[in-house]
Coordinates of C-alpha atoms in Angstrom, one line a residue:
M1 CA 90.9 -16.6 45.7
T2 CA 89.8 -14.4 48.6
F3 CA 87.7 -12.3 46.3
I4 CA 85.9 -15.5 45.0
V5 CA 85.2 -16.8 48.5
G6 CA 83.9 -13.3 49.5
A7 CA 81.6 -13.4 46.5
L8 CA 80.3 -16.8 47.2
L9 CA 79.5 -15.8 50.8
I10 CA 77.5 -12.8 49.5
V11 CA 75.5 -15.0 47.1
V12 CA 74.9 -17.4 49.8
A13 CA 73.8 -14.5 52.1
I14 CA 71.4 -13.1 49.5
Q15 CA 69.9 -16.6 48.9
A16 CA 69.4 -17.1 52.6
A17 CA 67.8 -13.7 52.8
I18 CA 65.5 -14.4 49.9
L19 CA 64.6 -17.7 51.5
V20 CA 63.8 -16.1 54.8
A21 CA 61.8 -13.5 53.0
L22 CA 59.8 -16.2 51.2
L23 CA 59.2 -18.1 54.5
I24 CA 58.0 -14.9 56.1
R25 CA 55.8 -14.0 53.2
G26 CA 54.3 -17.5 53.0
K27 CA 53.7 -17.5 56.9
R28 CA 52.0 -14.0 56.4
R29 CA 49.9 -15.3 53.4
A30 CA 48.8 -18.3 55.4
S31 CA 47.9 -16.1 58.4
A32 CA 46.1 -13.7 56.1
E33 CA 44.3 -16.4 54.4
R34 CA 43.4 -18.0 57.7
A35 CA 42.2 -14.7 58.9
L36 CA 40.1 -14.2 55.6
R37 CA 38.5 -17.6 56.2
E38 CA 37.7 -16.8 59.9
S39 CA 36.2 -13.3 58.7
D40 CA 34.2 -15.0 56.0
E41 CA 32.9 -17.6 58.6
R42 CA 32.0 -14.9 61.1
F43 CA 30.2 -12.9 58.2
R44 CA 28.3 -16.1 57.2
R45 CA 27.3 -16.7 60.8
T46 CA 26.2 -13.1 61.0
L47 CA 24.0 -13.6 57.9
D48 CA 22.5 -16.9 59.2
R49 CA 21.5 -15.1 62.4
A50 CA 20.0 -12.1 60.7
P51 CA 16.2 -11.8 61.3
V52 CA 15.5 -11.2 57.6
M53 CA 16.0 -13.5 54.6
I54 CA 19.2 -12.7 52.8
W55 CA 20.4 -14.1 49.4
T56 CA 22.8 -13.5 46.6
V57 CA 22.4 -14.0 42.8
R58 CA 24.9 -14.7 40.1
P59 CA 25.2 -12.3 37.2
D60 CA 23.0 -15.0 35.1
T61 CA 20.1 -14.3 37.6
T62 CA 20.3 -17.8 39.4
L63 CA 20.5 -17.9 43.2
D64 CA 23.9 -18.9 44.7
F65 CA 23.3 -18.4 48.4
V66 CA 20.6 -18.1 51.0
N67 CA 20.9 -17.7 54.7
N68 CA 19.5 -20.0 57.4
T69 CA 16.5 -17.6 57.8
C70 CA 15.4 -18.5 54.3
M71 CA 15.5 -22.2 54.8
N72 CA 13.7 -21.9 58.1
F73 CA 11.1 -19.7 56.6
T74 CA 10.2 -21.9 53.6
G75 CA 11.2 -25.2 55.4
L76 CA 13.3 -26.2 52.3
P77 CA 17.0 -27.2 52.3
I78 CA 19.4 -25.0 50.5
E79 CA 19.8 -27.3 47.5
K80 CA 15.9 -26.9 46.8
L81 CA 16.3 -23.1 46.9
L82 CA 19.5 -22.5 44.9
D83 CA 19.6 -21.7 41.1
N84 CA 15.8 -21.3 40.2
G85 CA 14.4 -23.6 42.8
W86 CA 13.1 -20.6 44.9
L87 CA 10.4 -20.1 42.4
D88 CA 8.7 -23.3 43.3
A89 CA 8.0 -21.8 46.7
V90 CA 6.4 -18.7 44.9
H91 CA 2.7 -18.6 44.6
P92 CA 1.7 -19.8 41.1
D93 CA -0.1 -16.6 40.3
D94 CA 2.9 -14.5 41.3
R95 CA 5.7 -16.3 39.4
E96 CA 5.3 -14.6 36.1
Y97 CA 5.1 -11.1 37.9
C98 CA 8.3 -11.9 39.8
L99 CA 10.2 -12.9 36.6
G100 CA 8.9 -9.9 34.9
I101 CA 10.5 -7.6 37.5
Y102 CA 13.5 -9.7 38.7
V103 CA 15.1 -10.6 35.3
P104 CA 15.0 -7.3 33.6
A105 CA 16.3 -5.4 36.6
I106 CA 19.2 -7.7 37.0
E107 CA 20.0 -7.5 33.2
A108 CA 19.8 -3.7 33.5
R109 CA 21.7 -3.5 36.7
T110 CA 19.1 -1.6 38.6
A111 CA 17.5 -2.2 42.0
V112 CA 14.9 -5.0 42.4
L113 CA 11.7 -4.1 44.3
M114 CA 8.9 -6.4 44.3
E115 CA 6.1 -7.9 46.5
Y116 CA 4.7 -11.4 46.0
R117 CA 3.5 -14.2 48.0
L118 CA 5.9 -17.1 49.2
R119 CA 5.0 -20.5 50.7
R120 CA 6.0 -20.6 54.4
A121 CA 7.1 -24.0 56.0
D122 CA 3.4 -24.5 57.4
G123 CA 2.2 -24.3 53.9
A124 CA 0.5 -20.9 54.2
Y125 CA 1.3 -18.1 51.7
R126 CA 2.8 -15.1 53.1
W127 CA 3.3 -11.7 51.4
I128 CA 7.1 -10.9 51.0
F129 CA 8.9 -7.7 50.0
D130 CA 12.2 -8.2 48.1
S131 CA 14.8 -5.5 47.9
A132 CA 18.2 -6.2 46.1
V133 CA 21.1 -4.1 44.6
P134 CA 23.9 -5.2 42.3
K135 CA 27.3 -6.0 43.8
Y136 CA 30.8 -5.3 42.2
A137 CA 34.3 -6.7 42.8
L138 CA 37.1 -4.4 43.6
D139 CA 38.2 -4.3 40.0
G140 CA 34.6 -3.1 39.1
H141 CA 33.2 -6.1 37.3
F142 CA 29.7 -7.1 37.9
E143 CA 29.3 -10.1 40.4
G144 CA 25.5 -10.4 40.7
Y145 CA 23.1 -9.1 43.3
I146 CA 22.7 -9.1 47.1
G147 CA 19.2 -8.8 48.4
C148 CA 16.9 -9.4 51.5
S149 CA 13.3 -10.5 51.9
I150 CA 10.9 -9.6 54.6
D151 CA 7.5 -10.8 55.5
I152 CA 4.9 -7.9 55.1
T153 CA 1.7 -10.0 55.5
E154 CA 0.5 -8.0 58.5
R155 CA 1.3 -4.8 56.8
R156 CA -0.6 -5.8 53.7
N157 CA -3.5 -6.9 55.7
A158 CA -3.7 -3.6 57.6
E159 CA -3.5 -1.8 54.2
D160 CA -6.4 -3.9 52.9
L161 CA -8.5 -3.2 55.9
M162 CA -7.7 0.4 55.6
R163 CA -8.8 0.4 52.0
E164 CA -11.9 -1.3 52.8
S165 CA -12.6 1.1 55.6
R166 CA -11.9 4.1 53.4
A167 CA -14.2 2.6 50.5
A168 CA -16.9 1.9 53.1
L169 CA -16.4 5.6 54.3
E170 CA -16.7 7.0 50.9
V171 CA -19.9 5.0 50.3
S172 CA -21.4 6.2 53.6
H173 CA -20.2 9.8 52.8
R174 CA -22.1 9.6 49.3
E175 CA -25.1 8.2 50.9
I176 CA -25.2 10.8 53.6
Q177 CA -24.8 13.5 50.8
Q178 CA -27.5 12.0 48.8
L179 CA -29.9 11.8 51.8
A180 CA -28.9 15.4 52.5
G181 CA -29.8 16.4 48.9
R182 CA -33.2 14.5 49.1
L183 CA -33.9 16.2 52.5
L184 CA -33.3 19.7 51.1
T185 CA -35.4 19.0 48.1
A186 CA -38.2 17.5 50.0
H187 CA -38.0 20.4 52.6
E188 CA -38.2 22.9 49.7
D189 CA -41.1 21.1 48.1
E190 CA -42.9 21.2 51.5
R191 CA -42.2 24.9 52.1
R192 CA -43.5 25.6 48.5
H193 CA -46.6 23.8 49.2
L194 CA -47.2 25.4 52.6
A195 CA -46.5 28.9 51.1
R196 CA -49.0 28.2 48.3
E197 CA -51.6 27.0 50.8
L198 CA -51.1 30.0 53.0
H199 CA -51.1 32.5 50.1
D200 CA -54.0 31.0 48.0
D201 CA -56.2 29.9 50.7
L202 CA -55.5 31.3 54.2
T203 CA -54.7 34.8 53.3
Q204 CA -57.7 35.0 51.0
R205 CA -60.1 33.8 53.7
L206 CA -58.6 36.2 56.1
A207 CA -59.1 38.9 53.6
R208 CA -62.7 38.1 53.2
L209 CA -63.2 38.1 56.9
A210 CA -61.5 41.6 57.1
I211 CA -63.9 42.8 54.3
D212 CA -66.9 41.4 56.1
A213 CA -65.8 43.0 59.3
G214 CA -65.4 46.3 57.5
R215 CA -69.0 46.1 56.3
M216 CA -70.3 45.3 59.8
E217 CA -68.3 48.3 61.0
S218 CA -69.9 50.7 58.6
A219 CA -73.3 49.6 59.6
A220 CA -75.3 52.0 61.9
D221 CA -75.9 49.4 64.5
A222 CA -72.3 48.0 64.4
P223 CA -71.2 46.3 67.6
E224 CA -68.5 48.3 69.6
G225 CA -65.7 45.6 69.0
V226 CA -65.9 45.2 65.2
R227 CA -63.2 47.7 64.4
P228 CA -60.5 46.0 66.7
L229 CA -61.5 42.7 65.1
R230 CA -61.1 44.1 61.5
E231 CA -57.8 45.6 62.3
G232 CA -56.7 42.3 63.8
L233 CA -57.7 40.4 60.9
V234 CA -55.8 42.9 58.6
R235 CA -52.6 42.4 60.6
L236 CA -53.0 38.7 60.9
S237 CA -53.4 38.5 57.0
E238 CA -50.3 40.5 56.6
D239 CA -48.4 38.3 59.0
V240 CA -49.7 35.1 57.1
H241 CA -48.5 36.7 53.9
A242 CA -45.1 37.5 55.2
L243 CA -44.9 33.8 56.5
S244 CA -45.9 32.6 53.1
Y245 CA -43.2 34.7 51.5
R246 CA -40.4 33.5 54.1
L247 CA -41.4 29.9 53.3
H248 CA -41.2 30.3 49.5
P249 CA -41.3 33.7 47.6
S250 CA -43.7 33.5 44.8
V251 CA -41.9 36.3 43.2
L252 CA -39.2 33.8 42.5
D253 CA -41.5 31.7 40.3
D254 CA -43.4 34.6 38.8
L255 CA -40.7 37.2 38.0
G256 CA -37.3 35.4 38.3
L257 CA -34.1 35.6 40.3
V258 CA -33.2 39.2 39.9
E259 CA -36.6 40.5 41.1
A260 CA -36.7 38.2 43.8
L261 CA -33.3 39.2 45.0
K262 CA -34.3 42.9 44.8
A263 CA -37.5 42.1 46.8
E264 CA -35.6 40.2 49.5
C265 CA -33.0 42.9 49.8
D266 CA -35.8 45.5 50.1
R267 CA -37.4 43.4 52.8
V268 CA -34.3 43.0 54.7
A269 CA -33.5 46.8 54.5
R270 CA -37.0 47.6 55.8
G271 CA -36.4 45.6 58.8
G272 CA -33.6 47.6 60.2
E273 CA -30.7 50.1 59.6
L274 CA -29.0 47.8 57.1
R275 CA -28.3 49.4 53.7
V276 CA -28.5 46.7 51.0
E277 CA -27.4 47.3 47.3
V278 CA -28.1 44.8 44.5
K279 CA -26.1 44.8 41.3
A280 CA -27.2 42.4 38.6
S281 CA -25.9 42.4 34.9
A282 CA -26.3 40.3 31.9
V283 CA -28.2 37.7 33.8
P284 CA -30.3 35.5 31.7
A285 CA -34.1 35.9 31.9
A286 CA -34.8 32.2 31.8
L287 CA -32.9 30.1 34.4
P288 CA -33.4 26.6 35.5
A289 CA -35.7 26.6 38.7
E290 CA -33.1 24.8 40.8
V291 CA -30.3 27.4 39.9
S292 CA -32.6 30.2 40.9
L293 CA -33.8 28.6 44.1
C294 CA -30.2 27.7 45.1
L295 CA -28.7 31.2 44.6
F296 CA -31.7 32.9 46.2
R297 CA -31.4 30.8 49.4
V298 CA -27.7 31.4 49.6
A299 CA -28.3 35.2 49.3
Q300 CA -31.1 34.9 51.8
E301 CA -28.9 33.1 54.3
A302 CA -26.0 35.5 53.8
L303 CA -28.2 38.5 54.3
R304 CA -29.7 37.0 57.4
N305 CA -26.2 36.4 58.8
A306 CA -25.0 39.9 58.0
A307 CA -27.9 41.4 59.8
R308 CA -28.2 39.1 62.8
H309 CA -24.6 37.9 63.4
A310 CA -22.2 40.3 61.8
H311 CA -24.3 43.5 62.8
A312 CA -23.3 44.9 59.4
S313 CA -24.5 48.4 58.3
A314 CA -24.0 47.8 54.6
V315 CA -24.3 44.6 52.2
T316 CA -23.7 44.5 48.5
V317 CA -25.3 41.6 46.4
L318 CA -23.6 41.0 43.1
L319 CA -25.0 38.8 40.5
A320 CA -23.4 38.0 37.1
P321 CA -22.5 35.3 34.6
S322 CA -19.2 33.8 35.1
G323 CA -17.7 31.0 32.8
K324 CA -20.4 28.5 32.1
G325 CA -22.5 29.5 35.0
L326 CA -23.7 32.3 37.3
Q327 CA -21.9 33.7 40.3
L328 CA -23.4 35.2 43.3
A329 CA -21.4 37.4 45.8
V330 CA -22.8 38.8 49.1
S331 CA -20.4 41.2 50.8
D332 CA -20.8 42.9 54.2
N333 CA -18.9 45.3 56.3
G334 CA -19.7 43.5 59.5
S335 CA -17.6 42.1 62.4
G336 CA -16.3 39.1 60.4
F337 CA -14.8 35.8 61.8
D338 CA -11.9 33.4 61.3
P339 CA -13.2 30.6 59.0
D340 CA -10.4 28.3 60.1
R341 CA -11.3 28.5 63.8
P342 CA -13.3 25.6 65.1
R343 CA -16.8 26.6 66.0
E344 CA -18.5 25.5 69.4
R345 CA -21.7 24.7 67.3
A346 CA -21.8 23.7 63.7
S347 CA -23.5 26.3 61.5
L348 CA -26.7 24.9 59.9
G349 CA -26.9 28.0 57.8
L350 CA -23.4 27.6 56.3
A351 CA -23.9 23.8 55.9
S352 CA -27.1 24.4 54.0
M353 CA -25.5 26.9 51.6
R354 CA -22.6 24.5 50.9
E355 CA -24.9 21.6 50.3
R356 CA -27.3 23.5 48.0
V357 CA -24.3 24.5 45.8
R358 CA -22.8 21.1 46.0
L359 CA -26.0 19.4 44.7
L360 CA -25.7 21.5 41.5
Q361 CA -22.0 20.7 41.2
G362 CA -21.1 24.3 42.0
E363 CA -18.4 26.0 43.9
F364 CA -18.8 27.7 47.5
D365 CA -16.4 29.8 49.3
I366 CA -16.5 32.2 52.3
E367 CA -13.7 34.8 52.8
S368 CA -13.8 36.5 56.2
T369 CA -11.5 38.3 58.5
P370 CA -12.3 39.5 62.1
G371 CA -13.3 43.2 61.9
R372 CA -13.1 43.3 58.2
G373 CA -16.4 41.8 57.1
T374 CA -17.5 38.8 55.1
N375 CA -17.7 37.8 51.5
V376 CA -19.9 34.8 50.4
V377 CA -19.3 33.5 46.9
A378 CA -21.4 30.8 45.2
W379 CA -21.0 29.8 41.5
V380 CA -23.3 27.2 40.0
P381 CA -23.4 26.0 36.3
A382 CA -26.2 27.5 34.4

């Protein structure tokens, strides 16, 4: 009997312990559920206070939550936005675009990134940027998407203004380049015209005057000042001829680029202590006039810079075919310079060389190092 009573007491004690444990567990569960509800409520309040529009999507792509910011922005109640109602606020021209990105991304479980226009509460359409990522439960199953939307209208307007400014700048740049090309062409035409006038007219008239002065000088009763007059006329004729050559060398038109380069190099070498060597190989005899003039002017300017600014003692001029064009290289052993260093004054000579080559769709480059000379390279199609 004592054994039975003891056993009953043990059973009662066990049942009481189980009951107490159940009561404690229930209390804990209720407390946990209350804490979870409070946490959810705090999270929802946080979402509603967020300065961006936040929303969630079911796995079937329909909207199941929006925060207060969404409703305040659109001026629509939540029931008008849930499911597919949000599409009614999207600009009609952007709805197909949105669905074309939104639906396939959700079906593929990839990030959603899109820009579109959304109607604001005041009726104005604003540019919106959407960003959303898939969300998963603790057990790994797909629960839909969570995303946010921000108003990027000001950014889009700034980008549009920047694009318009860039386009206007490009148009202006092209117009300036075209003007520069026309100015160069007009300048060369005028130089050629003046050179012809000086060579064919003025120098001939000066030569006749010099001949007449020589005849007067040989006469028995020649005035005393005739000889200095004749010599002055001869020098003036030579100066005018040299001026005509500098304006436009007739040898370029008469004998071609190679001979014109040789003549120019000889002229530069005669003017000082500069040694100039010309190497030309396999250069076509017949070249377009604009190609010959371009390369001649580049060489002329490079030689002038080597003599006046670089104080070089030797210059090599190379001319040869390269690819589908002709390449000129003028190298000197002068003082050189740093091409990347800003200059106090822009070099009109360098700008002229670059522009001449650019007009022919060619390539131009200057390689130079202080104390180690300069190499000017120009390539033009021919």
